[in-house]
Tab-separated table of C-alpha atoms and ligand atoms in Angstrom:
chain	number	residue	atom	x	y	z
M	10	UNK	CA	0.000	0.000	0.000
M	11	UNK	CA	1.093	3.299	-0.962
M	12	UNK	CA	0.207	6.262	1.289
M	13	UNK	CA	1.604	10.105	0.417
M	14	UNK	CA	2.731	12.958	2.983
M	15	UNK	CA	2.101	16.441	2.208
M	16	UNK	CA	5.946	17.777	2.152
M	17	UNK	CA	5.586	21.141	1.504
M	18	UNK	CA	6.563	22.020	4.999
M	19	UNK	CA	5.713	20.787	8.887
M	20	UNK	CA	6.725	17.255	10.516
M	21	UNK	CA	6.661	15.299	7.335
M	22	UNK	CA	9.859	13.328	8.761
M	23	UNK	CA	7.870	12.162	11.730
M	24	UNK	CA	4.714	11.126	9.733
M	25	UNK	CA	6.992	8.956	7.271
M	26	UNK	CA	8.966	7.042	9.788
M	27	UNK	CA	5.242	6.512	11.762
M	28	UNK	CA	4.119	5.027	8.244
M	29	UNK	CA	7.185	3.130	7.209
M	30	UNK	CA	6.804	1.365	10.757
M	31	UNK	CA	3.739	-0.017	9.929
M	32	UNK	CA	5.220	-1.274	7.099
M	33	UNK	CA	3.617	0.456	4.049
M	34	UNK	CA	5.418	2.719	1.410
M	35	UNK	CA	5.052	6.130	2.749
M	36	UNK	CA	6.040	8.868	0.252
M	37	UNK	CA	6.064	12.327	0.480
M	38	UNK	CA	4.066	14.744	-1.807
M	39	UNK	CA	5.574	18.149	-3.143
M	40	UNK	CA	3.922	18.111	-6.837
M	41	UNK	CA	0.545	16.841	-8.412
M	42	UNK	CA	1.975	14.186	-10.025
M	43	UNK	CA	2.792	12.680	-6.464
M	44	UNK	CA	-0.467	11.688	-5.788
M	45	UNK	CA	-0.727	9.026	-8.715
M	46	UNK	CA	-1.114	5.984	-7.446
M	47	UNK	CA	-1.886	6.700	-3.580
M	48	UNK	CA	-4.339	4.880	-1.573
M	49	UNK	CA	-4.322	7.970	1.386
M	50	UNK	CA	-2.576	11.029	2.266
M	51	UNK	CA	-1.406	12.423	5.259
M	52	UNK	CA	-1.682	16.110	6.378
M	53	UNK	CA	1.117	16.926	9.171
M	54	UNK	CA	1.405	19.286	11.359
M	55	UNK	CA	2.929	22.865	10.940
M	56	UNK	CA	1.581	25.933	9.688
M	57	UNK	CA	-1.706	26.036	7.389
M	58	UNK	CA	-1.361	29.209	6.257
M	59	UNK	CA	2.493	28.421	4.787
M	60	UNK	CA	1.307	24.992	3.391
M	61	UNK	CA	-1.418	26.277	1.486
M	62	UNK	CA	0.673	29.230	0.047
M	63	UNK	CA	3.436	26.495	-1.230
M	64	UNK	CA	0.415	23.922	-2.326
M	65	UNK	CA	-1.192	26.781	-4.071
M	66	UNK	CA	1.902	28.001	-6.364
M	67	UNK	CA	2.205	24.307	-7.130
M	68	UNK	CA	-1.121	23.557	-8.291
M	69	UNK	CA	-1.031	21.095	-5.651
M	70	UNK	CA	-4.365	22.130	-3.893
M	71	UNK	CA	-6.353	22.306	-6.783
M	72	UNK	CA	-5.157	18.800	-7.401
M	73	UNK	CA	-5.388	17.441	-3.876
M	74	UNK	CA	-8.847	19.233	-3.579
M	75	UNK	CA	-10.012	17.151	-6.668
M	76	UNK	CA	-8.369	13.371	-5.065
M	77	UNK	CA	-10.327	14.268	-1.662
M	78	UNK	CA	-13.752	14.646	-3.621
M	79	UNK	CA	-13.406	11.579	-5.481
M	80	UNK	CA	-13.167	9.924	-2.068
M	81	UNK	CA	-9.078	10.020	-1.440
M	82	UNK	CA	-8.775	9.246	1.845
M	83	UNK	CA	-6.762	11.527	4.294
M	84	UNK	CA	-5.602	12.653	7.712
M	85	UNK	CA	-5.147	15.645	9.023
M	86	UNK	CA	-3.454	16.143	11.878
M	87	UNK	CA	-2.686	20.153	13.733
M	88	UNK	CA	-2.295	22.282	10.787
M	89	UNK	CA	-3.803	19.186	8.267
M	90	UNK	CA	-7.065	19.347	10.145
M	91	UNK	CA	-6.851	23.147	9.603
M	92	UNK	CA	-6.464	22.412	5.654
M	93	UNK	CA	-9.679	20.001	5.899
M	94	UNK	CA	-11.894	22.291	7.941
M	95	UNK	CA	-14.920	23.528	5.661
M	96	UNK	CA	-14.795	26.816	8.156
M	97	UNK	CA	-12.217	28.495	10.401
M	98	UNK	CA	-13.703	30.262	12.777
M	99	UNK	CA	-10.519	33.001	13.742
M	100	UNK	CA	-9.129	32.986	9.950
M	101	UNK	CA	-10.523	35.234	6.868
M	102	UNK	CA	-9.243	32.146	4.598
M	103	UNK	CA	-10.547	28.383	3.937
M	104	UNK	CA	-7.893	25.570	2.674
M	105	UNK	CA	-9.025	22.845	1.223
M	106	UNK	CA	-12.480	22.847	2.899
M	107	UNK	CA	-13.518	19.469	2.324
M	108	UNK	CA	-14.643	17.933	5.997
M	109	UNK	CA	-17.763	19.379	7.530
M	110	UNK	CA	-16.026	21.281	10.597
M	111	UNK	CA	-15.403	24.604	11.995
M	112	UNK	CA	-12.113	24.939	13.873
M	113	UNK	CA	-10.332	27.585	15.871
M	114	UNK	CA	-6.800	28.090	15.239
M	115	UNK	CA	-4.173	28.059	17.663
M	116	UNK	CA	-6.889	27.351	20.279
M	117	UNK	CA	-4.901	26.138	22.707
M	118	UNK	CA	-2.131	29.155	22.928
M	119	UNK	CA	1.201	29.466	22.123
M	120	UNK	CA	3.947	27.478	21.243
M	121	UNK	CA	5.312	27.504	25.055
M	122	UNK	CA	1.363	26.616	26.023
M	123	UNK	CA	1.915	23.261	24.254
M	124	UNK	CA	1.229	20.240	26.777
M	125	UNK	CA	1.256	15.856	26.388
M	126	UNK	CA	-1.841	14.301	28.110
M	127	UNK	CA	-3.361	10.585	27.476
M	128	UNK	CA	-7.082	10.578	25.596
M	129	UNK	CA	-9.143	7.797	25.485
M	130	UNK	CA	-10.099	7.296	22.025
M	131	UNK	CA	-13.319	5.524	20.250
M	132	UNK	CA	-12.549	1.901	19.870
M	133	UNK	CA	-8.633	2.203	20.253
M	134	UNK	CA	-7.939	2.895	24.108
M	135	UNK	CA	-5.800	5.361	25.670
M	136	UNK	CA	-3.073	6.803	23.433
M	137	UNK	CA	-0.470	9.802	24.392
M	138	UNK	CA	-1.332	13.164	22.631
M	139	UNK	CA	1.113	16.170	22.060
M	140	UNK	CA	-0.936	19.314	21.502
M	141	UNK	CA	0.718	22.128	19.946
M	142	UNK	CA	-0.904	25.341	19.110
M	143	UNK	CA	-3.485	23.199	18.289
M	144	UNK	CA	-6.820	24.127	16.810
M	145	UNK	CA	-10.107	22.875	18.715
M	146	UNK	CA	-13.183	21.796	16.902
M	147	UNK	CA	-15.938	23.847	17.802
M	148	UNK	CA	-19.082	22.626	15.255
M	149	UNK	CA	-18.793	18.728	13.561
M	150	UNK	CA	-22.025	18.290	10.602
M	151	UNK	CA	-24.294	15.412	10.834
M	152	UNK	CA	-21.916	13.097	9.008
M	153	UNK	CA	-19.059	13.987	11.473
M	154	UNK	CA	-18.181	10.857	14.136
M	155	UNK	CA	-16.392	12.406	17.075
M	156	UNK	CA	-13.537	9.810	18.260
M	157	UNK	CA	-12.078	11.509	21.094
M	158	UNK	CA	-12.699	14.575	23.455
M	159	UNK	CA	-10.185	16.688	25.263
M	160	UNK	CA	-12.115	19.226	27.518
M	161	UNK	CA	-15.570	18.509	26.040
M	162	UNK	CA	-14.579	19.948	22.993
M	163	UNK	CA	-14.211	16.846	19.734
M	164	UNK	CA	-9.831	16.665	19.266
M	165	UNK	CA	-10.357	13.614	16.691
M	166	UNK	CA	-13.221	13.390	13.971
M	167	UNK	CA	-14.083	10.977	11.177
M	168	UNK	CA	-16.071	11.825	8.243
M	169	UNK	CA	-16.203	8.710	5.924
M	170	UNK	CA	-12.188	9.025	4.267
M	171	UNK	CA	-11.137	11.678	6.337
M	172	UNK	CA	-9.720	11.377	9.862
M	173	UNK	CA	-8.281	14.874	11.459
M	174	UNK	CA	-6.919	15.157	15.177
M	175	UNK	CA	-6.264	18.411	16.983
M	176	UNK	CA	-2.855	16.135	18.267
M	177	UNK	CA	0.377	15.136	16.816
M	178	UNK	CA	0.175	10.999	16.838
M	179	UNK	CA	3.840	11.461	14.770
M	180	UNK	CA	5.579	12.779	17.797
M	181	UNK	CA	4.967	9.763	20.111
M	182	UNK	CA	6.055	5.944	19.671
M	183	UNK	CA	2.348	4.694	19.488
M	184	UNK	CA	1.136	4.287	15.935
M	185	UNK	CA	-2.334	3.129	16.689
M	186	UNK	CA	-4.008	6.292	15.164
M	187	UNK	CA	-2.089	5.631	11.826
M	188	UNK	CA	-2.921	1.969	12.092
M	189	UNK	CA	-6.274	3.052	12.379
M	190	UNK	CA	-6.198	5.769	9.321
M	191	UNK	CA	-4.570	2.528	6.903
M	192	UNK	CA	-7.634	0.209	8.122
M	193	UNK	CA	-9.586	3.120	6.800
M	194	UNK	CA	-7.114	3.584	3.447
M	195	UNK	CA	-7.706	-0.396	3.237
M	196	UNK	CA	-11.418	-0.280	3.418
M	197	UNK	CA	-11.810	-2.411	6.551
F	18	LIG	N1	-1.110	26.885	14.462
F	18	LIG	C1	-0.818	26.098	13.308
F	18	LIG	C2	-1.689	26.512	12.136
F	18	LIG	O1	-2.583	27.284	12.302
F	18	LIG	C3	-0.983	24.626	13.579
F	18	LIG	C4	0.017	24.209	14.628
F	18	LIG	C5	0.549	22.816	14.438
F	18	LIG	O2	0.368	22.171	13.403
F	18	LIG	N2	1.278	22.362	15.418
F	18	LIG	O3	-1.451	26.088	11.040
């Protein structure tokens, strides 16, 4: 199974190595013709505003925008859940507005704000989180399954393909989220 990360900028090193654990081909995606051939994409972490700037000059998001409608599955994760988000509640902008959520940027402060708690998640147990200038979730759409709470507010959603968490799964050792996002890239 081939699965692409977005490499324009953020953790991409981080989401690789997670992948290439599990034992799948993980490659990363600068250019629209790096998404021929992939069976799910992951969104890292970093800043939204920078990826989308770099995917844009590219024609990257016009590509990626098209893959995610025709049912592409991806995950988001920090910044990547930012680039799904059909609204942003604290930004003028929209990215590639695909998954029915409004989020709030940098909800949970600055960089030196940034904190590692456990969160019990739908159907997969406890798993550490690493939240980092993280954006919150503050309306999921009727299709929306909400997989884990930090706070009372949803941290990890599911809309058919696409899987965004407010957390960085690629910064810890467990790699049961990205298990779970290639049982959804396989189907199961
Ligand atoms: N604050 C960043 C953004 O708005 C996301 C932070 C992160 O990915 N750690 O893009």
């Amino acid at each position: 199974m081939k699965i692409g990360v977005l490499a324009v900028q953020g953790d991409v090193r981080e989401h690789l190595n997670a992948l290439e654990r599990l034992g799948v081909a993980a490659v990363p995606v600068l250019k629209p013709g790096d998404l021929a051939g992939l069976e799910g994409i992951v969104l890292p972490g970093g800043e939204s505003t920078a990826m989308w700037r770099l995917m844009r000059a590219s024609g990257l998001a016009e590509a990626l925008k098209a893959e995610l409608k025709k049912g592409l599955p991806a995950f988001g994760t920090c910044a990547g859940m930012i680039l799904l988000a059909k609204e942003i509640t604290n930004w003028p902008e929209r990215f590639l507005a695909v998954m029915d959520i409004a989020v709030e940027r940098n909800a949970t402060g600055r960089q030196v704000d940034s904190f590692e708690t456990r969160l019990s998640l739908n159907g997969l147990g406890e798993v550490p989180a690493v939240f980092i200038r993280a954006p919150l979730v503050h309306r999921v759409g009727p299709e929306v399954e909400v997989l884990a709470t930090w706070d009372e507010r949803p941290v990890m959603v599911r809309q058919g393909p696409l899987l965004a968490a407010s957390f960085h799964p690629e910064l810890t050792e467990d790699t049961r989220v990205h298990e779970f996002f290639l049982s959804i890239c396989r189907k199961e």
